[in-house]
Coordinates of C-alpha atoms in Angstrom, one line a residue:
Chain A
M165 CA 177.4 60.5 -76.2
A166 CA 180.1 60.1 -73.6
A167 CA 180.5 56.7 -72.0
R168 CA 180.1 56.2 -68.3
G169 CA 183.7 56.8 -67.3
E170 CA 184.4 59.4 -69.9
K171 CA 184.9 63.0 -69.0
I172 CA 183.0 66.0 -70.3
D173 CA 183.5 69.6 -70.2
L174 CA 181.8 71.6 -67.2
P175 CA 181.1 75.2 -67.3
V176 CA 183.6 76.6 -64.8
H177 CA 180.9 78.3 -62.8
L178 CA 179.5 74.9 -61.8
A179 CA 182.8 74.0 -60.0
R180 CA 180.6 74.6 -56.9
R181 CA 178.7 71.4 -57.6
Y182 CA 181.8 69.4 -56.7
L183 CA 183.8 71.6 -54.3
E184 CA 181.2 73.4 -52.2
P185 CA 180.2 70.1 -50.4
G186 CA 183.9 70.3 -48.9
P187 CA 185.5 67.1 -50.1
I188 CA 189.2 66.2 -49.7
V189 CA 191.0 67.1 -53.0
L190 CA 194.3 66.4 -54.5
L191 CA 196.2 69.5 -55.8
S192 CA 198.5 68.7 -58.5
S193 CA 201.4 71.0 -59.5
R194 CA 204.3 71.4 -61.8
R195 CA 207.4 73.7 -61.9
G196 CA 209.6 72.8 -64.7
E197 CA 210.5 69.1 -64.5
E198 CA 209.2 68.8 -60.9
R199 CA 205.7 67.7 -60.3
N200 CA 203.8 66.9 -57.1
I201 CA 200.5 66.0 -55.6
M202 CA 199.1 67.0 -52.3
T203 CA 195.9 66.4 -50.3
L204 CA 193.9 69.4 -49.3
G205 CA 190.8 69.7 -47.1
W206 CA 190.8 73.5 -46.4
H207 CA 189.2 75.2 -49.4
T208 CA 186.1 77.2 -50.1
I209 CA 184.2 78.5 -53.1
M210 CA 184.5 82.3 -53.3
E211 CA 182.6 83.4 -56.4
F212 CA 180.7 81.8 -59.4
S213 CA 182.0 84.2 -62.1
P214 CA 184.9 84.5 -62.2
S215 CA 185.1 81.0 -60.8
L216 CA 187.0 81.6 -57.6
V217 CA 188.3 78.9 -55.1
G218 CA 190.3 79.8 -51.9
C219 CA 192.8 77.2 -50.7
M220 CA 195.0 77.0 -47.6
I221 CA 198.4 75.6 -48.7
S222 CA 200.5 75.2 -45.7
S223 CA 204.2 76.5 -46.6
G224 CA 205.4 73.3 -45.0
N225 CA 204.1 71.4 -48.1
H226 CA 206.6 70.6 -51.0
S227 CA 203.8 71.7 -53.3
F228 CA 203.7 75.1 -51.8
Q229 CA 206.6 76.5 -53.6
L230 CA 205.8 74.8 -57.0
I231 CA 202.4 76.4 -56.8
R232 CA 203.8 79.7 -55.7
D233 CA 206.5 79.8 -58.5
S234 CA 204.2 78.6 -61.3
G235 CA 201.0 80.3 -60.2
E236 CA 199.0 77.3 -61.3
C237 CA 197.6 74.1 -60.0
V238 CA 194.9 71.5 -60.8
I239 CA 192.2 70.8 -58.1
N240 CA 191.4 67.0 -58.7
L241 CA 188.3 65.4 -57.0
P242 CA 189.0 61.8 -55.7
T243 CA 186.1 59.4 -54.8
T244 CA 186.2 56.7 -52.1
A245 CA 187.8 54.4 -54.6
L246 CA 191.0 56.3 -54.1
T247 CA 190.9 56.5 -50.3
D248 CA 194.3 54.8 -49.7
Q249 CA 196.0 56.9 -52.4
V250 CA 194.5 60.0 -50.7
V251 CA 196.0 58.9 -47.3
G252 CA 199.3 57.9 -48.8
I253 CA 199.7 61.2 -50.6
G254 CA 198.9 63.1 -47.3
N255 CA 201.5 61.2 -45.3
T256 CA 204.5 61.4 -47.6
C257 CA 206.5 64.2 -48.9
G258 CA 207.0 65.1 -52.6
A259 CA 210.6 66.1 -52.0
A260 CA 211.6 62.5 -51.6
I261 CA 209.3 60.6 -53.9
D262 CA 207.4 60.9 -57.2
K263 CA 203.8 60.7 -55.9
F264 CA 202.3 59.7 -59.4
A265 CA 204.7 56.7 -59.6
T266 CA 204.6 55.8 -55.9
F267 CA 200.9 55.6 -55.8
G268 CA 200.2 54.4 -59.4
L269 CA 198.5 57.4 -60.5
T270 CA 198.3 58.9 -64.1
A271 CA 199.6 62.3 -64.9
E272 CA 197.5 63.5 -67.8
P273 CA 198.1 66.7 -69.6
A274 CA 195.9 69.6 -68.7
R275 CA 194.4 72.0 -71.4
R276 CA 195.3 75.5 -70.0
V277 CA 197.8 75.1 -67.3
A278 CA 201.2 73.2 -67.3
A279 CA 200.3 71.2 -64.0
P280 CA 199.2 67.6 -64.7
L281 CA 195.7 66.2 -64.0
V282 CA 195.5 63.2 -61.7
G283 CA 193.7 61.0 -64.3
E284 CA 192.0 58.6 -61.9
C285 CA 190.1 61.3 -60.3
H286 CA 186.4 62.1 -61.0
A287 CA 186.8 65.8 -61.8
H288 CA 189.5 68.3 -62.7
F289 CA 189.5 72.0 -62.1
E290 CA 192.5 73.8 -63.8
C291 CA 193.5 76.9 -61.8
R292 CA 195.4 79.9 -62.1
L293 CA 196.5 82.2 -59.1
F294 CA 194.0 85.1 -59.1
D295 CA 195.0 87.0 -56.0
D296 CA 197.8 86.3 -53.6
A297 CA 197.0 89.0 -51.1
L298 CA 196.7 86.6 -48.3
V299 CA 199.5 84.2 -49.2
E300 CA 202.2 85.7 -47.1
R301 CA 200.0 86.2 -43.9
Y302 CA 198.0 83.0 -44.1
N303 CA 199.2 80.8 -47.0
F304 CA 195.8 81.5 -48.5
F305 CA 195.7 81.4 -52.2
I306 CA 192.7 82.6 -54.3
F307 CA 192.6 80.7 -57.7
E308 CA 190.5 81.1 -60.6
V309 CA 189.1 77.9 -62.3
V310 CA 189.9 78.3 -66.0
E311 CA 188.9 74.9 -67.2
A312 CA 186.9 72.0 -65.7
R313 CA 186.2 68.5 -66.7
V314 CA 184.3 65.8 -65.1
R315 CA 183.1 62.2 -65.4
R316 CA 179.7 62.3 -66.8
S317 CA 178.4 59.8 -64.3
P318 CA 177.6 59.4 -61.5
R319 CA 176.7 63.1 -61.0
H320 CA 177.1 62.8 -57.2
P321 CA 180.1 60.5 -56.7
Q322 CA 181.0 59.2 -53.1
T323 CA 183.4 61.7 -51.8
L324 CA 185.8 61.8 -48.7
H325 CA 185.5 64.6 -46.2
Y326 CA 188.1 64.9 -43.5
T327 CA 187.4 65.2 -39.9
G328 CA 190.9 65.0 -38.5
D329 CA 192.5 62.0 -36.5
G330 CA 192.6 59.8 -39.5
V331 CA 188.7 59.8 -39.9
F332 CA 186.9 60.7 -43.2
V333 CA 183.1 61.0 -43.4
V334 CA 181.6 60.0 -46.7
A335 CA 179.1 62.0 -48.8
G336 CA 177.1 60.8 -51.7
K337 CA 173.6 60.1 -50.8
T338 CA 171.5 63.0 -52.0
I339 CA 168.5 65.0 -50.6
S340 CA 166.7 67.3 -53.1
R341 CA 164.7 70.2 -51.8
R342 CA 164.7 71.9 -55.3
A343 CA 161.0 72.6 -55.2
L344 CA 161.3 74.6 -52.0
F345 CA 163.9 77.1 -53.3
T346 CA 163.3 80.5 -54.9
P347 CA 164.8 80.6 -58.4
D348 CA 167.5 83.2 -57.4
K349 CA 168.6 81.1 -54.5
L350 CA 169.3 77.8 -56.3
Chain B
M23 CA 178.4 62.6 -17.4
A24 CA 176.4 64.4 -20.1
A25 CA 173.3 62.9 -21.4
R26 CA 173.1 62.0 -25.2
G27 CA 171.7 65.2 -26.2
E28 CA 173.7 67.3 -23.8
K29 CA 176.3 69.7 -25.1
I30 CA 179.9 69.7 -23.9
D31 CA 182.8 72.1 -24.4
L32 CA 185.1 71.3 -27.2
P33 CA 188.6 72.7 -27.3
V34 CA 188.5 75.3 -30.1
H35 CA 191.3 73.9 -32.1
L36 CA 189.0 70.9 -32.8
A37 CA 186.4 73.0 -34.7
R38 CA 188.1 71.3 -37.8
R39 CA 186.4 68.0 -36.7
Y40 CA 183.0 69.5 -37.7
L41 CA 183.7 72.3 -40.1
E42 CA 186.5 70.8 -42.3
P43 CA 184.2 68.2 -43.9
G44 CA 182.4 71.4 -45.6
P45 CA 178.9 71.1 -44.2
I46 CA 176.1 73.7 -44.7
V47 CA 176.1 75.8 -41.5
L48 CA 173.7 78.4 -39.9
L49 CA 175.2 81.7 -39.1
S50 CA 173.5 83.5 -36.3
S51 CA 174.1 87.1 -35.6
R52 CA 173.0 90.2 -33.4
R53 CA 173.2 93.8 -33.5
G54 CA 171.3 95.4 -30.6
E55 CA 167.8 94.2 -30.7
E56 CA 168.1 92.7 -34.3
R57 CA 169.0 89.1 -34.8
N58 CA 169.2 87.0 -37.8
I59 CA 170.2 83.5 -39.1
M60 CA 171.6 82.7 -42.5
T61 CA 172.6 79.5 -44.3
L62 CA 176.4 79.3 -45.4
G63 CA 178.3 76.8 -47.5
W64 CA 181.3 78.8 -48.4
H65 CA 183.7 78.5 -45.6
T66 CA 187.1 76.9 -44.8
I67 CA 189.2 76.2 -41.9
M68 CA 192.4 78.4 -42.0
E69 CA 194.4 77.6 -38.8
F70 CA 194.3 75.3 -35.7
S71 CA 195.6 77.8 -33.2
P72 CA 194.2 80.5 -33.1
S73 CA 191.2 78.6 -34.4
L74 CA 190.5 80.5 -37.6
V75 CA 187.6 80.0 -40.0
G76 CA 187.2 81.9 -43.3
C77 CA 183.7 82.7 -44.4
M78 CA 182.2 84.2 -47.6
I79 CA 179.2 86.4 -46.6
S80 CA 177.7 87.9 -49.6
S81 CA 176.9 91.5 -48.9
G82 CA 173.4 90.9 -50.4
N83 CA 172.5 89.0 -47.2
H84 CA 170.6 90.8 -44.4
S85 CA 173.2 89.2 -41.9
F86 CA 176.1 90.9 -43.7
Q87 CA 175.7 94.3 -42.0
L88 CA 174.8 92.8 -38.6
I89 CA 178.1 90.7 -38.6
R90 CA 180.3 93.6 -40.1
D91 CA 179.0 96.0 -37.4
S92 CA 179.0 93.6 -34.4
G93 CA 182.3 91.8 -35.5
E94 CA 180.7 88.7 -34.1
C95 CA 178.6 85.6 -35.2
V96 CA 177.9 82.0 -34.2
I97 CA 178.6 79.1 -36.6
N98 CA 176.0 76.5 -35.8
L99 CA 176.1 73.0 -37.4
P100 CA 172.7 71.5 -38.4
T101 CA 172.1 67.9 -39.0
T102 CA 169.8 66.4 -41.6
A103 CA 167.0 66.7 -39.0
L104 CA 166.9 70.4 -39.7
T105 CA 167.0 70.1 -43.7
D106 CA 163.7 71.9 -44.1
Q107 CA 164.6 74.7 -41.7
V108 CA 168.0 75.1 -43.5
V109 CA 166.2 75.4 -46.8
G110 CA 163.6 77.8 -45.4
I111 CA 166.3 80.1 -43.8
G112 CA 168.2 80.2 -47.1
N113 CA 165.2 81.2 -49.1
T114 CA 163.9 84.0 -46.8
C115 CA 165.1 87.5 -45.9
G116 CA 165.8 88.5 -42.3
A117 CA 164.7 92.0 -43.0
A118 CA 161.3 90.9 -43.3
I119 CA 160.9 88.1 -40.6
D120 CA 162.4 86.8 -37.5
K121 CA 163.8 83.5 -38.6
F122 CA 164.0 82.0 -35.1
A123 CA 160.2 82.5 -34.7
T124 CA 159.3 81.7 -38.4
F125 CA 161.2 78.4 -38.2
G126 CA 160.6 77.4 -34.7
L127 CA 164.2 77.8 -33.6
T128 CA 165.6 78.5 -30.1
A129 CA 167.7 81.5 -29.5
E130 CA 170.0 80.5 -26.7
P131 CA 172.6 82.9 -25.0
A132 CA 176.3 82.3 -26.1
R133 CA 179.0 82.6 -23.7
R134 CA 181.6 85.0 -25.2
V135 CA 179.6 86.8 -28.0
A136 CA 176.4 88.6 -28.1
A137 CA 174.9 86.6 -31.0
P138 CA 172.5 83.9 -30.0
L139 CA 173.1 80.1 -30.6
V140 CA 170.5 78.2 -32.6
G141 CA 169.8 75.7 -30.0
E142 CA 168.6 72.9 -32.0
C143 CA 171.9 72.5 -33.8
H144 CA 174.5 69.9 -33.1
A145 CA 177.4 72.3 -32.4
H146 CA 178.2 75.8 -32.0
F147 CA 181.3 77.9 -32.6
E148 CA 181.2 81.4 -31.1
C149 CA 183.2 83.6 -33.4
R150 CA 184.9 87.1 -33.3
L151 CA 186.2 88.9 -36.4
F152 CA 190.0 88.3 -36.5
D153 CA 190.8 89.9 -39.8
D154 CA 188.7 92.0 -42.3
A155 CA 191.4 92.4 -44.9
L156 CA 189.4 90.8 -47.7
V157 CA 185.9 91.9 -46.6
E158 CA 185.7 94.9 -49.0
R159 CA 187.1 93.0 -52.1
Y160 CA 185.4 89.6 -51.6
N161 CA 183.1 89.7 -48.6
F162 CA 185.5 87.2 -47.1
F163 CA 185.5 87.3 -43.3
I164 CA 188.2 85.6 -41.1
F165 CA 186.8 84.7 -37.7
E166 CA 188.5 83.2 -34.8
V167 CA 186.5 80.7 -32.8
V168 CA 186.6 81.7 -29.2
E169 CA 184.3 79.0 -27.8
A170 CA 182.9 75.8 -28.9
R171 CA 180.1 73.4 -27.7
V172 CA 178.9 70.3 -29.2
R173 CA 176.4 67.6 -28.6
R174 CA 178.3 64.6 -26.8
S175 CA 176.8 62.1 -29.3
P176 CA 176.9 61.2 -32.1
R177 CA 180.5 62.1 -32.8
H178 CA 179.8 62.2 -36.5
P179 CA 176.2 63.4 -37.0
Q180 CA 174.5 63.2 -40.4
T181 CA 175.3 66.7 -42.1
L182 CA 174.2 68.5 -45.3
H183 CA 176.6 69.4 -47.9
Y184 CA 175.2 71.7 -50.6
T185 CA 175.9 71.2 -54.3
G186 CA 173.6 73.9 -55.7
D187 CA 170.3 73.5 -57.7
G188 CA 168.5 72.5 -54.5
V189 CA 170.6 69.3 -54.0
F190 CA 172.5 68.4 -50.8
V191 CA 174.8 65.4 -50.4
V192 CA 174.6 63.7 -46.9
A193 CA 177.7 62.8 -45.0
G194 CA 177.9 60.7 -41.9
K195 CA 179.1 57.2 -42.6
T196 CA 182.8 57.1 -41.5
I197 CA 186.0 55.6 -42.9
S198 CA 189.0 55.4 -40.7
R199 CA 192.5 55.2 -41.9
R200 CA 194.1 56.2 -38.6
A201 CA 196.7 53.4 -38.6
L202 CA 198.2 54.6 -41.9
F203 CA 198.8 58.1 -40.7
T204 CA 202.1 59.5 -39.4
P205 CA 201.5 61.1 -36.0
D206 CA 202.3 64.6 -37.1
K207 CA 199.7 64.4 -40.0
L208 CA 196.7 63.4 -38.0

């Protein structure tokens, strides 16, 4: 059995469990020897199977070209334990610094993409570019989640949700209404 | 001065304050005499100005055709006080019932669209279709927020964030790191 901090495989169609609530995520990317991390709050689930996630990646970000050229990234889910790293990553530029080194984060190998995982995060969604139809017009990338791993516990970690102006709201407390759902709506 | 429950205008570029955290929202729509409400968790901010929001509206929803034909909707933000209504709306079909009447919600006139507001919600974002390039392929609508109103208080209400399987996480407690942001990143 996996220990508390150990990570286990997650079926890719369950990415929604972690991403649909709308948390701030860390996108990690790699192009050759270059690697980077950026914070992202503008994303949405688009489909269960294939497991699609749409992400707005402003072309002003250093990560944009790494992801555009490699067609890959990893969506990593930080918890509130990483609040200061999330803010630091969002307020610095990867052209000038190595964000893994600067913020004391561990680059771990992914399984199906060349981009590294951010080891300290709660969950990792390895992504390949699925459709770039709206990249030129909106910087909107549609990715397919091809591999997912997650800490076994807790099932609902405390996550950060950005409101602008330096303020995050925290989610984590749960409300279940499972008994009121029709099976096809769960 | 607006009373606590009173609603005030919000500059449309600040829609991100309420939608970027990724809450469950209620989409209200109208086509002639028909009106409907649906729950939605698959959305993302796409731009500040124009104020753009991307929404995945499955074509299986009764609301899909009302929104497709009218090119309008209102994104309403429910708080945890409306949890049971949110679940009820998500588990019924507007072809069979009037959701405003069934769930005791008040249809209020919007200012710039024909779709009604859901009066009991905390905030309202009146939307017009901005780009339907991905509607056929993904059911992905890009809306422009043309008018926004919000309850003056609280600034950060308790919102519902869906994880699937009948379980919501609740956001509301705030963490500010404003002092650590560079001005252009706020």
